[in-house]
GROMACS .gro file of C-alpha atoms in nm:
model
  486
    1MET     CA    1   3.840   3.157   0.417
    2ALA     CA    2   3.543   2.949   0.302
    3GLY     CA    3   3.695   2.642   0.461
    4ASP     CA    4   3.736   2.819   0.796
    5ASN     CA    5   3.379   2.944   0.787
    6SER     CA    6   3.238   2.598   0.710
    7LYS     CA    7   3.444   2.451   0.993
    8GLN     CA    8   3.311   2.712   1.235
    9PHE     CA    9   2.959   2.653   1.106
   10TRP     CA   10   2.960   2.281   1.191
   11LYS     CA   11   3.138   2.344   1.520
   12ARG     CA   12   2.883   2.596   1.644
   13SER     CA   13   2.568   2.420   1.526
   14ALA     CA   14   2.461   2.183   1.798
   15LYS     CA   15   2.149   2.068   1.617
   16LEU     CA   16   2.301   1.991   1.278
   17PRO     CA   17   2.379   1.649   1.132
   18GLY     CA   18   2.717   1.537   1.249
   19SER     CA   19   2.675   1.670   1.603
   20PHE     CA   20   2.503   1.342   1.697
   21ILE     CA   21   2.811   1.147   1.591
   22LYS     CA   22   3.035   1.368   1.799
   23GLU     CA   23   2.809   1.333   2.102
   24ARG     CA   24   2.781   0.959   2.055
   25SER     CA   25   3.158   0.919   2.036
   26LYS     CA   26   3.182   1.092   2.372
   27VAL     CA   27   2.927   0.855   2.518
   28ASN     CA   28   3.113   0.556   2.381
   29ALA     CA   29   3.432   0.683   2.542
   30VAL     CA   30   3.290   0.622   2.889
   31PRO     CA   31   3.447   0.311   3.044
   32LEU     CA   32   3.220   0.011   3.079
   33LYS     CA   33   3.265  -0.009   3.451
   34ASN     CA   34   3.092   0.329   3.493
   35LYS     CA   35   2.771   0.207   3.328
   36LYS     CA   36   2.478   0.147   3.559
   37ALA     CA   37   2.173  -0.076   3.534
   38SER     CA   38   1.972   0.230   3.437
   39SER     CA   39   2.136   0.248   3.093
   40PHE     CA   40   1.812   0.155   2.917
   41HIS     CA   41   1.626   0.438   3.090
   42GLU     CA   42   1.906   0.679   2.998
   43PHE     CA   43   1.883   0.561   2.638
   44ALA     CA   44   1.505   0.610   2.629
   45ARG     CA   45   1.532   0.954   2.791
   46ASN     CA   46   1.802   1.076   2.553
   47THR     CA   47   1.638   0.944   2.236
   48SER     CA   48   1.370   1.157   2.070
   49ASP     CA   49   1.137   1.081   1.782
   50ALA     CA   50   1.224   1.250   1.452
   51TRP     CA   51   0.864   1.368   1.419
   52ASP     CA   52   0.884   1.556   1.749
   53ILE     CA   53   1.094   1.835   1.598
   54GLY     CA   54   0.914   2.159   1.673
   55ASP     CA   55   0.895   2.494   1.499
   56ASP     CA   56   1.113   2.649   1.766
   57GLU     CA   57   1.399   2.420   1.670
   58ASP     CA   58   1.360   2.511   1.305
   59GLU     CA   59   1.377   2.878   1.397
   60ASP     CA   60   1.693   2.829   1.604
   61PHE     CA   61   1.848   2.639   1.317
   62SER     CA   62   1.780   2.909   1.062
   63THR     CA   63   1.867   3.213   1.274
   64SER     CA   64   2.169   3.104   1.475
   65SER     CA   65   2.349   2.861   1.246
   66PHE     CA   66   2.322   3.013   0.902
   67GLN     CA   67   2.426   3.357   1.018
   68THR     CA   68   2.782   3.227   1.040
   69LEU     CA   69   2.795   3.129   0.671
   70ASN     CA   70   3.008   3.347   0.445
   71SER     CA   71   2.781   3.549   0.217
   72LYS     CA   72   2.986   3.471  -0.096
   73VAL     CA   73   2.968   3.099  -0.027
   74ALA     CA   74   2.592   3.118   0.028
   75LEU     CA   75   2.536   3.315  -0.297
   76ALA     CA   76   2.753   3.077  -0.498
   77THR     CA   77   2.569   2.775  -0.359
   78ALA     CA   78   2.229   2.929  -0.430
   79ALA     CA   79   2.331   3.009  -0.789
   80GLN     CA   80   2.446   2.648  -0.840
   81VAL     CA   81   2.117   2.508  -0.709
   82LEU     CA   82   1.916   2.739  -0.938
   83GLU     CA   83   2.126   2.634  -1.236
   84ASN     CA   84   2.076   2.264  -1.160
   85HIS     CA   85   1.705   2.323  -1.113
   86SER     CA   86   1.671   2.497  -1.451
   87LYS     CA   87   1.853   2.211  -1.625
   88LEU     CA   88   1.621   1.955  -1.468
   89ARG     CA   89   1.315   2.156  -1.566
   90MET     CA   90   1.429   2.151  -1.932
   91LYS     CA   91   1.432   1.769  -1.939
   92PRO     CA   92   1.107   1.605  -2.063
   93GLU     CA   93   0.901   1.485  -1.774
   94ARG     CA   94   0.804   1.125  -1.746
   95SER     CA   95   0.451   1.020  -1.822
   96GLN     CA   96   0.217   1.020  -1.527
   97SER     CA   97  -0.039   0.796  -1.691
   98THR     CA   98   0.033   0.520  -1.439
   99ALA     CA   99  -0.137   0.720  -1.164
  100ALA     CA  100  -0.474   0.581  -1.266
  101ASP     CA  101  -0.392   0.213  -1.293
  102ILE     CA  102  -0.718   0.055  -1.182
  103THR     CA  103  -0.953  -0.078  -1.447
  104THR     CA  104  -1.321  -0.146  -1.421
  105ASN     CA  105  -1.238  -0.515  -1.375
  106PHE     CA  106  -1.072  -0.440  -1.041
  107LYS     CA  107  -0.725  -0.524  -1.175
  108VAL     CA  108  -0.419  -0.318  -1.095
  109ILE     CA  109  -0.228  -0.308  -1.424
  110LYS     CA  110   0.093  -0.168  -1.282
  111SER     CA  111   0.196  -0.001  -0.961
  112SER     CA  112   0.294   0.363  -1.004
  113SER     CA  113   0.555   0.323  -0.728
  114ASP     CA  114   0.848   0.244  -0.960
  115ALA     CA  115   0.793   0.551  -1.174
  116GLN     CA  116   0.748   0.771  -0.870
  117LEU     CA  117   1.059   0.639  -0.696
  118SER     CA  118   1.282   0.691  -1.001
  119ARG     CA  119   1.132   1.031  -1.078
  120ASN     CA  120   1.180   1.161  -0.727
  121SER     CA  121   1.530   1.024  -0.667
  122GLY     CA  122   1.685   1.306  -0.869
  123ASP     CA  123   1.478   1.575  -0.698
  124THR     CA  124   1.584   1.502  -0.343
  125CYS     CA  125   1.817   1.801  -0.324
  126LEU     CA  126   1.540   2.035  -0.443
  127ARG     CA  127   1.284   1.956  -0.175
  128ASN     CA  128   1.186   2.204   0.089
  129PRO     CA  129   1.314   2.160   0.444
  130LEU     CA  130   1.129   1.904   0.656
  131HIS     CA  131   0.834   2.045   0.845
  132LYS     CA  132   0.584   1.880   1.073
  133GLN     CA  133   0.395   1.583   0.934
  134GLN     CA  134   0.069   1.777   0.916
  135SER     CA  135   0.214   1.990   0.634
  136LEU     CA  136   0.265   1.684   0.411
  137PRO     CA  137  -0.061   1.634   0.216
  138LEU     CA  138   0.003   1.290   0.059
  139ARG     CA  139   0.278   1.028   0.034
  140PRO     CA  140   0.300   0.927  -0.332
  141ILE     CA  141   0.634   0.748  -0.284
  142ILE     CA  142   0.611   0.391  -0.159
  143PRO     CA  143   0.944   0.267  -0.018
  144LEU     CA  144   1.066  -0.081  -0.099
  145VAL     CA  145   0.977  -0.195   0.251
  146ALA     CA  146   0.611  -0.131   0.167
  147ARG     CA  147   0.601  -0.355  -0.140
  148ILE     CA  148   0.338  -0.616  -0.069
  149SER     CA  149   0.372  -0.849  -0.367
  150ASP     CA  150   0.610  -1.139  -0.334
  151GLN     CA  151   0.870  -1.234  -0.590
  152ASN     CA  152   0.622  -1.442  -0.789
  153ALA     CA  153   0.402  -1.142  -0.863
  154SER     CA  154   0.431  -0.850  -1.106
  155GLY     CA  155   0.769  -0.753  -1.238
  156ALA     CA  156   0.904  -1.107  -1.198
  157PRO     CA  157   1.007  -1.330  -1.492
  158PRO     CA  158   0.759  -1.591  -1.617
  159MET     CA  159   0.709  -1.896  -1.398
  160THR     CA  160   0.965  -2.171  -1.431
  161VAL     CA  161   0.869  -2.529  -1.510
  162ARG     CA  162   0.917  -2.616  -1.142
  163GLU     CA  163   0.684  -2.336  -1.030
  164LYS     CA  164   0.419  -2.442  -1.282
  165THR     CA  165   0.446  -2.800  -1.158
  166ARG     CA  166   0.404  -2.686  -0.796
  167LEU     CA  167   0.101  -2.474  -0.885
  168GLU     CA  168  -0.058  -2.768  -1.066
  169LYS     CA  169   0.007  -2.990  -0.762
  170PHE     CA  170  -0.171  -2.737  -0.539
  171ARG     CA  171  -0.466  -2.715  -0.773
  172GLN     CA  172  -0.502  -3.092  -0.779
  173LEU     CA  173  -0.493  -3.109  -0.399
  174LEU     CA  174  -0.743  -2.827  -0.355
  175SER     CA  175  -0.988  -2.963  -0.611
  176SER     CA  176  -0.995  -3.319  -0.478
  177HIS     CA  177  -1.316  -3.427  -0.306
  178ASN     CA  178  -1.144  -3.439   0.034
  179THR     CA  179  -0.825  -3.234   0.044
  180ASP     CA  180  -0.537  -3.417   0.211
  181LEU     CA  181  -0.441  -3.153   0.469
  182ASP     CA  182  -0.117  -3.329   0.566
  183GLU     CA  183  -0.005  -3.326   0.204
  184LEU     CA  184  -0.120  -2.966   0.167
  185ARG     CA  185   0.092  -2.865   0.468
  186LYS     CA  186   0.390  -3.045   0.319
  187CYS     CA  187   0.351  -2.860  -0.011
  188SER     CA  188   0.289  -2.524   0.162
  189TRP     CA  189   0.598  -2.532   0.388
  190PRO     CA  190   0.834  -2.394   0.119
  191GLY     CA  191   0.576  -2.130   0.017
  192VAL     CA  192   0.231  -2.115  -0.139
  193PRO     CA  193   0.184  -1.984  -0.496
  194ARG     CA  194   0.003  -1.651  -0.496
  195GLU     CA  195  -0.278  -1.784  -0.717
  196VAL     CA  196  -0.393  -2.043  -0.462
  197ARG     CA  197  -0.283  -1.876  -0.138
  198PRO     CA  198  -0.629  -1.749  -0.027
  199VAL     CA  199  -0.803  -2.088  -0.033
  200THR     CA  200  -0.491  -2.262   0.104
  201TRP     CA  201  -0.475  -2.027   0.403
  202ARG     CA  202  -0.846  -2.080   0.474
  203LEU     CA  203  -0.789  -2.455   0.481
  204LEU     CA  204  -0.466  -2.452   0.682
  205SER     CA  205  -0.611  -2.219   0.945
  206GLY     CA  206  -0.904  -2.454   0.999
  207TYR     CA  207  -1.159  -2.203   0.872
  208LEU     CA  208  -1.263  -2.414   0.572
  209PRO     CA  209  -1.343  -2.789   0.581
  210ALA     CA  210  -1.139  -3.033   0.373
  211ASN     CA  211  -1.453  -3.155   0.197
  212THR     CA  212  -1.512  -2.946  -0.116
  213GLU     CA  213  -1.890  -2.992  -0.108
  214ARG     CA  214  -1.915  -2.830   0.237
  215ARG     CA  215  -1.694  -2.528   0.165
  216LYS     CA  216  -1.948  -2.301  -0.003
  217MET     CA  217  -2.206  -2.362   0.268
  218THR     CA  218  -1.947  -2.311   0.545
  219LEU     CA  219  -1.828  -1.982   0.398
  220GLN     CA  220  -2.183  -1.852   0.366
  221ARG     CA  221  -2.272  -1.953   0.722
  222LYS     CA  222  -1.956  -1.809   0.882
  223ARG     CA  223  -1.982  -1.481   0.692
  224GLU     CA  224  -2.343  -1.438   0.798
  225GLU     CA  225  -2.245  -1.521   1.156
  226TYR     CA  226  -1.976  -1.252   1.156
  227PHE     CA  227  -2.210  -0.982   1.029
  228GLY     CA  228  -2.461  -1.099   1.288
  229PHE     CA  229  -2.198  -1.008   1.549
  230ILE     CA  230  -2.163  -0.665   1.385
  231GLU     CA  231  -2.537  -0.600   1.411
  232GLN     CA  232  -2.548  -0.728   1.769
  233TYR     CA  233  -2.237  -0.572   1.922
  234TYR     CA  234  -2.085  -0.296   1.710
  235ASP     CA  235  -2.322  -0.023   1.827
  236SER     CA  236  -2.204  -0.087   2.184
  237ARG     CA  237  -1.863   0.065   2.102
  238ASN     CA  238  -1.984   0.398   2.238
  239GLU     CA  239  -2.107   0.251   2.565
  240GLU     CA  240  -1.905   0.333   2.874
  241HIS     CA  241  -1.762  -0.015   2.938
  242HIS     CA  242  -1.641  -0.046   2.575
  243GLN     CA  243  -1.528   0.310   2.514
  244ASP     CA  244  -1.166   0.255   2.619
  245THR     CA  245  -1.133  -0.053   2.395
  246TYR     CA  246  -1.277   0.122   2.092
  247ARG     CA  247  -1.072   0.435   2.154
  248GLN     CA  248  -0.744   0.237   2.161
  249ILE     CA  249  -0.838   0.054   1.841
  250HIS     CA  250  -0.931   0.382   1.676
  251ILE     CA  251  -0.589   0.525   1.768
  252ASP     CA  252  -0.390   0.221   1.654
  253ILE     CA  253  -0.552   0.162   1.315
  254PRO     CA  254  -0.392   0.462   1.135
  255ARG     CA  255  -0.053   0.347   1.268
  256THR     CA  256  -0.092   0.010   1.095
  257ASN     CA  257   0.152   0.002   0.802
  258PRO     CA  258   0.150   0.382   0.760
  259LEU     CA  259   0.373   0.366   0.450
  260ILE     CA  260   0.118   0.167   0.248
  261PRO     CA  261  -0.166   0.375   0.098
  262LEU     CA  262  -0.401   0.074   0.100
  263PHE     CA  263  -0.421   0.081   0.480
  264GLN     CA  264  -0.476   0.457   0.497
  265GLN     CA  265  -0.804   0.438   0.306
  266PRO     CA  266  -1.101   0.522   0.534
  267LEU     CA  267  -1.300   0.220   0.416
  268VAL     CA  268  -1.014  -0.018   0.498
  269GLN     CA  269  -0.970   0.141   0.842
  270GLU     CA  270  -1.341   0.100   0.914
  271ILE     CA  271  -1.313  -0.271   0.825
  272PHE     CA  272  -1.017  -0.312   1.061
  273GLU     CA  273  -1.201  -0.131   1.341
  274ARG     CA  274  -1.497  -0.367   1.313
  275ILE     CA  275  -1.279  -0.679   1.301
  276LEU     CA  276  -1.074  -0.580   1.606
  277PHE     CA  277  -1.366  -0.453   1.813
  278ILE     CA  278  -1.575  -0.766   1.757
  279TRP     CA  279  -1.279  -0.989   1.839
  280ALA     CA  280  -1.203  -0.791   2.157
  281ILE     CA  281  -1.552  -0.810   2.306
  282ARG     CA  282  -1.580  -1.180   2.219
  283HIS     CA  283  -1.253  -1.247   2.405
  284PRO     CA  284  -1.286  -1.060   2.736
  285ALA     CA  285  -1.000  -1.254   2.897
  286SER     CA  286  -0.755  -1.056   2.687
  287GLY     CA  287  -0.956  -0.784   2.516
  288TYR     CA  288  -0.775  -0.569   2.264
  289VAL     CA  289  -0.398  -0.534   2.306
  290GLN     CA  290  -0.170  -0.319   2.094
  291GLY     CA  291  -0.007  -0.536   1.832
  292ILE     CA  292  -0.315  -0.740   1.746
  293ASN     CA  293  -0.398  -0.477   1.482
  294ASP     CA  294  -0.089  -0.585   1.284
  295LEU     CA  295  -0.209  -0.945   1.269
  296VAL     CA  296  -0.510  -0.857   1.052
  297THR     CA  297  -0.305  -0.714   0.765
  298PRO     CA  298  -0.160  -1.036   0.609
  299PHE     CA  299  -0.503  -1.198   0.596
  300PHE     CA  300  -0.662  -0.885   0.452
  301VAL     CA  301  -0.397  -0.857   0.177
  302VAL     CA  302  -0.414  -1.227   0.088
  303PHE     CA  303  -0.794  -1.232   0.060
  304LEU     CA  304  -0.792  -0.903  -0.130
  305SER     CA  305  -0.552  -1.058  -0.382
  306GLU     CA  306  -0.835  -1.283  -0.504
  307TYR     CA  307  -0.979  -0.974  -0.673
  308VAL     CA  308  -0.657  -0.787  -0.764
  309GLU     CA  309  -0.416  -0.943  -1.012
  310GLU     CA  310  -0.103  -0.743  -0.934
  311ASP     CA  311   0.029  -0.504  -0.668
  312VAL     CA  312  -0.230  -0.412  -0.410
  313GLU     CA  313  -0.055  -0.134  -0.218
  314ASN     CA  314  -0.223   0.133  -0.433
  315PHE     CA  315  -0.553  -0.044  -0.493
  316ASP     CA  316  -0.868   0.158  -0.425
  317VAL     CA  317  -1.105  -0.078  -0.243
  318THR     CA  318  -1.406   0.134  -0.336
  319ASN     CA  319  -1.381  -0.034  -0.679
  320LEU     CA  320  -1.485  -0.364  -0.522
  321SER     CA  321  -1.846  -0.464  -0.483
  322GLN     CA  322  -2.007  -0.473  -0.141
  323ASP     CA  323  -2.024  -0.854  -0.148
  324MET     CA  324  -1.650  -0.880  -0.217
  325LEU     CA  325  -1.565  -0.645   0.068
  326ARG     CA  326  -1.791  -0.834   0.308
  327SER     CA  327  -1.625  -1.163   0.213
  328ILE     CA  328  -1.274  -1.022   0.265
  329GLU     CA  329  -1.373  -0.873   0.603
  330ALA     CA  330  -1.541  -1.184   0.740
  331ASP     CA  331  -1.268  -1.421   0.622
  332SER     CA  332  -0.997  -1.196   0.772
  333PHE     CA  333  -1.184  -1.196   1.105
  334TRP     CA  334  -1.223  -1.573   1.128
  335CYS     CA  335  -0.868  -1.657   1.019
  336MET     CA  336  -0.721  -1.401   1.259
  337SER     CA  337  -0.937  -1.551   1.535
  338LYS     CA  338  -0.803  -1.900   1.458
  339LEU     CA  339  -0.447  -1.767   1.478
  340LEU     CA  340  -0.505  -1.589   1.809
  341ASP     CA  341  -0.669  -1.897   1.963
  342GLY     CA  342  -0.324  -2.058   1.962
  343ILE     CA  343  -0.137  -1.764   2.116
  344GLN     CA  344  -0.399  -1.595   2.333
  345ASP     CA  345  -0.179  -1.614   2.645
  346ASN     CA  346   0.042  -1.360   2.466
  347TYR     CA  347  -0.232  -1.103   2.518
  348THR     CA  348  -0.392  -1.185   2.854
  349PHE     CA  349  -0.311  -0.981   3.165
  350ALA     CA  350   0.066  -0.923   3.204
  351GLN     CA  351   0.115  -1.113   2.875
  352PRO     CA  352   0.263  -1.428   3.036
  353GLY     CA  353   0.298  -1.605   2.701
  354ILE     CA  354   0.538  -1.343   2.574
  355GLN     CA  355   0.736  -1.340   2.900
  356LYS     CA  356   0.786  -1.718   2.872
  357LYS     CA  357   0.882  -1.702   2.505
  358VAL     CA  358   1.139  -1.427   2.560
  359GLN     CA  359   1.291  -1.625   2.846
  360ALA     CA  360   1.298  -1.936   2.623
  361LEU     CA  361   1.469  -1.735   2.349
  362GLU     CA  362   1.738  -1.623   2.593
  363GLU     CA  363   1.799  -1.982   2.701
  364LEU     CA  364   1.810  -2.099   2.341
  365VAL     CA  365   2.054  -1.830   2.224
  366SER     CA  366   2.284  -1.903   2.519
  367ARG     CA  367   2.312  -2.259   2.382
  368ILE     CA  368   2.329  -2.172   2.013
  369ASP     CA  369   2.572  -1.881   2.026
  370GLU     CA  370   2.727  -1.817   2.364
  371GLN     CA  371   2.941  -1.533   2.226
  372VAL     CA  372   2.636  -1.327   2.124
  373HIS     CA  373   2.464  -1.407   2.453
  374ASN     CA  374   2.766  -1.292   2.656
  375HIS     CA  375   2.795  -0.980   2.438
  376PHE     CA  376   2.442  -0.882   2.543
  377ARG     CA  377   2.522  -0.945   2.908
  378ARG     CA  378   2.842  -0.743   2.890
  379TYR     CA  379   2.657  -0.434   2.765
  380GLU     CA  380   2.350  -0.494   2.984
  381VAL     CA  381   2.107  -0.556   2.698
  382GLU     CA  382   1.801  -0.747   2.816
  383TYR     CA  383   1.624  -0.974   2.567
  384LEU     CA  384   1.291  -0.828   2.671
  385GLN     CA  385   1.402  -0.487   2.540
  386PHE     CA  386   1.405  -0.605   2.178
  387ALA     CA  387   1.241  -0.950   2.166
  388PHE     CA  388   0.912  -0.842   2.328
  389ARG     CA  389   0.811  -0.681   1.998
  390TRP     CA  390   0.927  -0.988   1.805
  391MET     CA  391   0.685  -1.204   2.003
  392ASN     CA  392   0.402  -0.953   2.036
  393ASN     CA  393   0.393  -0.871   1.663
  394LEU     CA  394   0.529  -1.201   1.526
  395LEU     CA  395   0.824  -1.017   1.363
  396MET     CA  396   0.586  -0.804   1.156
  397ARG     CA  397   0.763  -0.483   1.260
  398GLU     CA  398   1.102  -0.628   1.163
  399LEU     CA  399   1.012  -0.760   0.815
  400PRO     CA  400   0.843  -0.617   0.505
  401LEU     CA  401   0.482  -0.731   0.471
  402ARG     CA  402   0.563  -0.944   0.166
  403CYS     CA  403   0.809  -1.140   0.383
  404THR     CA  404   0.553  -1.181   0.661
  405ILE     CA  405   0.308  -1.335   0.414
  406ARG     CA  406   0.571  -1.583   0.296
  407LEU     CA  407   0.666  -1.657   0.659
  408TRP     CA  408   0.304  -1.730   0.745
  409ASP     CA  409   0.283  -1.986   0.463
  410THR     CA  410   0.523  -2.193   0.671
  411TYR     CA  411   0.377  -2.103   1.011
  412GLN     CA  412   0.039  -2.236   0.900
  413SER     CA  413   0.206  -2.554   0.771
  414GLU     CA  414   0.387  -2.621   1.099
  415PRO     CA  415   0.219  -2.774   1.404
  416GLU     CA  416   0.192  -2.484   1.651
  417GLY     CA  417   0.373  -2.265   1.399
  418PHE     CA  418   0.276  -1.930   1.550
  419SER     CA  419   0.340  -2.036   1.908
  420HIS     CA  420   0.624  -2.291   1.903
  421PHE     CA  421   0.810  -2.268   1.570
  422HIS     CA  422   0.817  -1.888   1.593
  423LEU     CA  423   1.064  -1.917   1.882
  424TYR     CA  424   1.320  -2.089   1.656
  425VAL     CA  425   1.259  -1.838   1.378
  426CYS     CA  426   1.339  -1.557   1.624
  427ALA     CA  427   1.657  -1.735   1.733
  428ALA     CA  428   1.767  -1.785   1.372
  429PHE     CA  429   1.677  -1.423   1.295
  430LEU     CA  430   1.891  -1.298   1.584
  431ILE     CA  431   2.194  -1.510   1.494
  432LYS     CA  432   2.162  -1.393   1.132
  433TRP     CA  433   2.292  -1.056   1.255
  434ARG     CA  434   2.568  -1.189   1.483
  435LYS     CA  435   2.847  -1.004   1.300
  436GLU     CA  436   2.667  -0.671   1.321
  437ILE     CA  437   2.579  -0.738   1.686
  438LEU     CA  438   2.937  -0.818   1.784
  439ASP     CA  439   3.060  -0.506   1.601
  440GLU     CA  440   2.849  -0.284   1.828
  441GLU     CA  441   3.028  -0.208   2.154
  442ASP     CA  442   2.781  -0.002   2.356
  443PHE     CA  443   2.426  -0.036   2.484
  444GLN     CA  444   2.279   0.236   2.264
  445GLY     CA  445   2.431   0.101   1.944
  446LEU     CA  446   2.309  -0.251   2.014
  447LEU     CA  447   1.954  -0.144   2.087
  448MET     CA  448   1.939   0.084   1.784
  449LEU     CA  449   2.058  -0.203   1.564
  450LEU     CA  450   1.815  -0.458   1.706
  451GLN     CA  451   1.521  -0.220   1.666
  452ASN     CA  452   1.613  -0.121   1.308
  453LEU     CA  453   1.748  -0.433   1.141
  454PRO     CA  454   1.815  -0.380   0.767
  455THR     CA  455   1.562  -0.616   0.608
  456ILE     CA  456   1.418  -0.370   0.356
  457HIS     CA  457   1.552  -0.567   0.057
  458TRP     CA  458   1.448  -0.908   0.186
  459GLY     CA  459   1.235  -1.138  -0.026
  460ASN     CA  460   1.143  -1.505  -0.059
  461GLU     CA  461   1.503  -1.624  -0.078
  462GLU     CA  462   1.607  -1.466   0.254
  463ILE     CA  463   1.292  -1.593   0.427
  464GLY     CA  464   1.356  -1.941   0.290
  465LEU     CA  465   1.708  -1.945   0.435
  466LEU     CA  466   1.581  -1.812   0.768
  467LEU     CA  467   1.315  -2.083   0.788
  468ALA     CA  468   1.565  -2.355   0.697
  469GLU     CA  469   1.793  -2.246   0.981
  470ALA     CA  470   1.496  -2.228   1.220
  471TYR     CA  471   1.396  -2.582   1.124
  472ARG     CA  472   1.752  -2.702   1.189
  473LEU     CA  473   1.745  -2.542   1.534
  474LYS     CA  474   1.408  -2.695   1.610
  475TYR     CA  475   1.531  -3.039   1.502
  476MET     CA  476   1.839  -3.005   1.726
  477PHE     CA  477   1.682  -2.853   2.038
  478ALA     CA  478   1.306  -2.915   2.052
  479ASP     CA  479   1.341  -3.278   2.154
  480ALA     CA  480   1.663  -3.230   2.350
  481PRO     CA  481   1.570  -3.064   2.681
  482ASN     CA  482   1.917  -3.113   2.825
  483HIS     CA  483   2.058  -2.904   2.540
  484TYR     CA  484   1.789  -2.646   2.589
  485ARG     CA  485   1.834  -2.578   2.959
  486ARG     CA  486   2.137  -2.454   3.146
   0.00000   0.00000   0.00000
């Protein structure tokens, strides 16, 4: 009897998990020849955001679906849940002392994320049903994708002899009277040690001079110049001709890495607003474009790491002095500006730089892996539908932030790394998933895969392999135009 009732329950509930699979199987059953060019629009129209679930749907779920459950089954299930809950309550709770991990020396001793993740994994079945996001006060759990520190940071084994030797080589280069930038690029290509990454990035981006005697004076002058811009221009954000720009920035900032508490702090968001607004009004040819907000975050995290020894995702920036915060803000602005100078055509009207890069990616993939290319054509998947974000955000939405930081070590070591080498990284990234791509046999499945690639567990090793493949592709195709074109 209970089995019949449960079968009827799932059959009648249109909004329950499992109904999507049934509906999708019906969609997949449609012959390919019946698909039209409007398949992307149909996909967009039929796909809704998980956060758009309204109260009315919750009410329908509770009133219509659960009425069909057998009362004995429901009572037995409830009794089992209560019994499990009482057993869990009897177990000693783990210490919560890691919640206040910041010392007066601005050092994060240990991230509380590990304890919170393990503590909450057993309580998943006891949580209340999902309501609207406004009802969730805080997000204490930080998913793996939000881990900022790379594999050389906290929780990793002590440095090997090779890593110590590399770090010493960097320190020698950086402390020499005139740093050899070519040698520094060569050493930085396979990754920069965390301890010397801030000064290395300043040098590789062209923000700091190679001469050590001029560095302190240059930093002081550029930081003062930036805050001069703040005094001169920032008050104009409320003027009519700048209101739209500031409003868009103000909307986008909270969406920047929403899973990381660091970027949800009001002080950090104010810093980002100033950086983006000043850059936008100083570059009227492009102004502010959605996606530029993501490009600030790696610089901000790297320069913050000068004052934080371990994980920074939970760090409270109010523990830093005003001078430290001003230095981080100004340096992030200038390094981001240097980056954008090389790819500004990505953000001018109609974004012609991105259009060209996506077209170049399509040409390149058709040469590298014709089977994948033809698979996209067969199911009417356009490269622009997934690769636009790859170019606009430099793969930041596809990779954890720790991987982006490692990727940018190499980008800043490569000539035209963000503009030219990025194309080959995207091609290597796409081909990395060729098996999963070829396994998908409908438009919707392909697009869902390409917009949600499983990189949550990626670290330095995966990025190293990706970069090696990208370098191989560049070596084969960059200087071989006949191989590149059809």
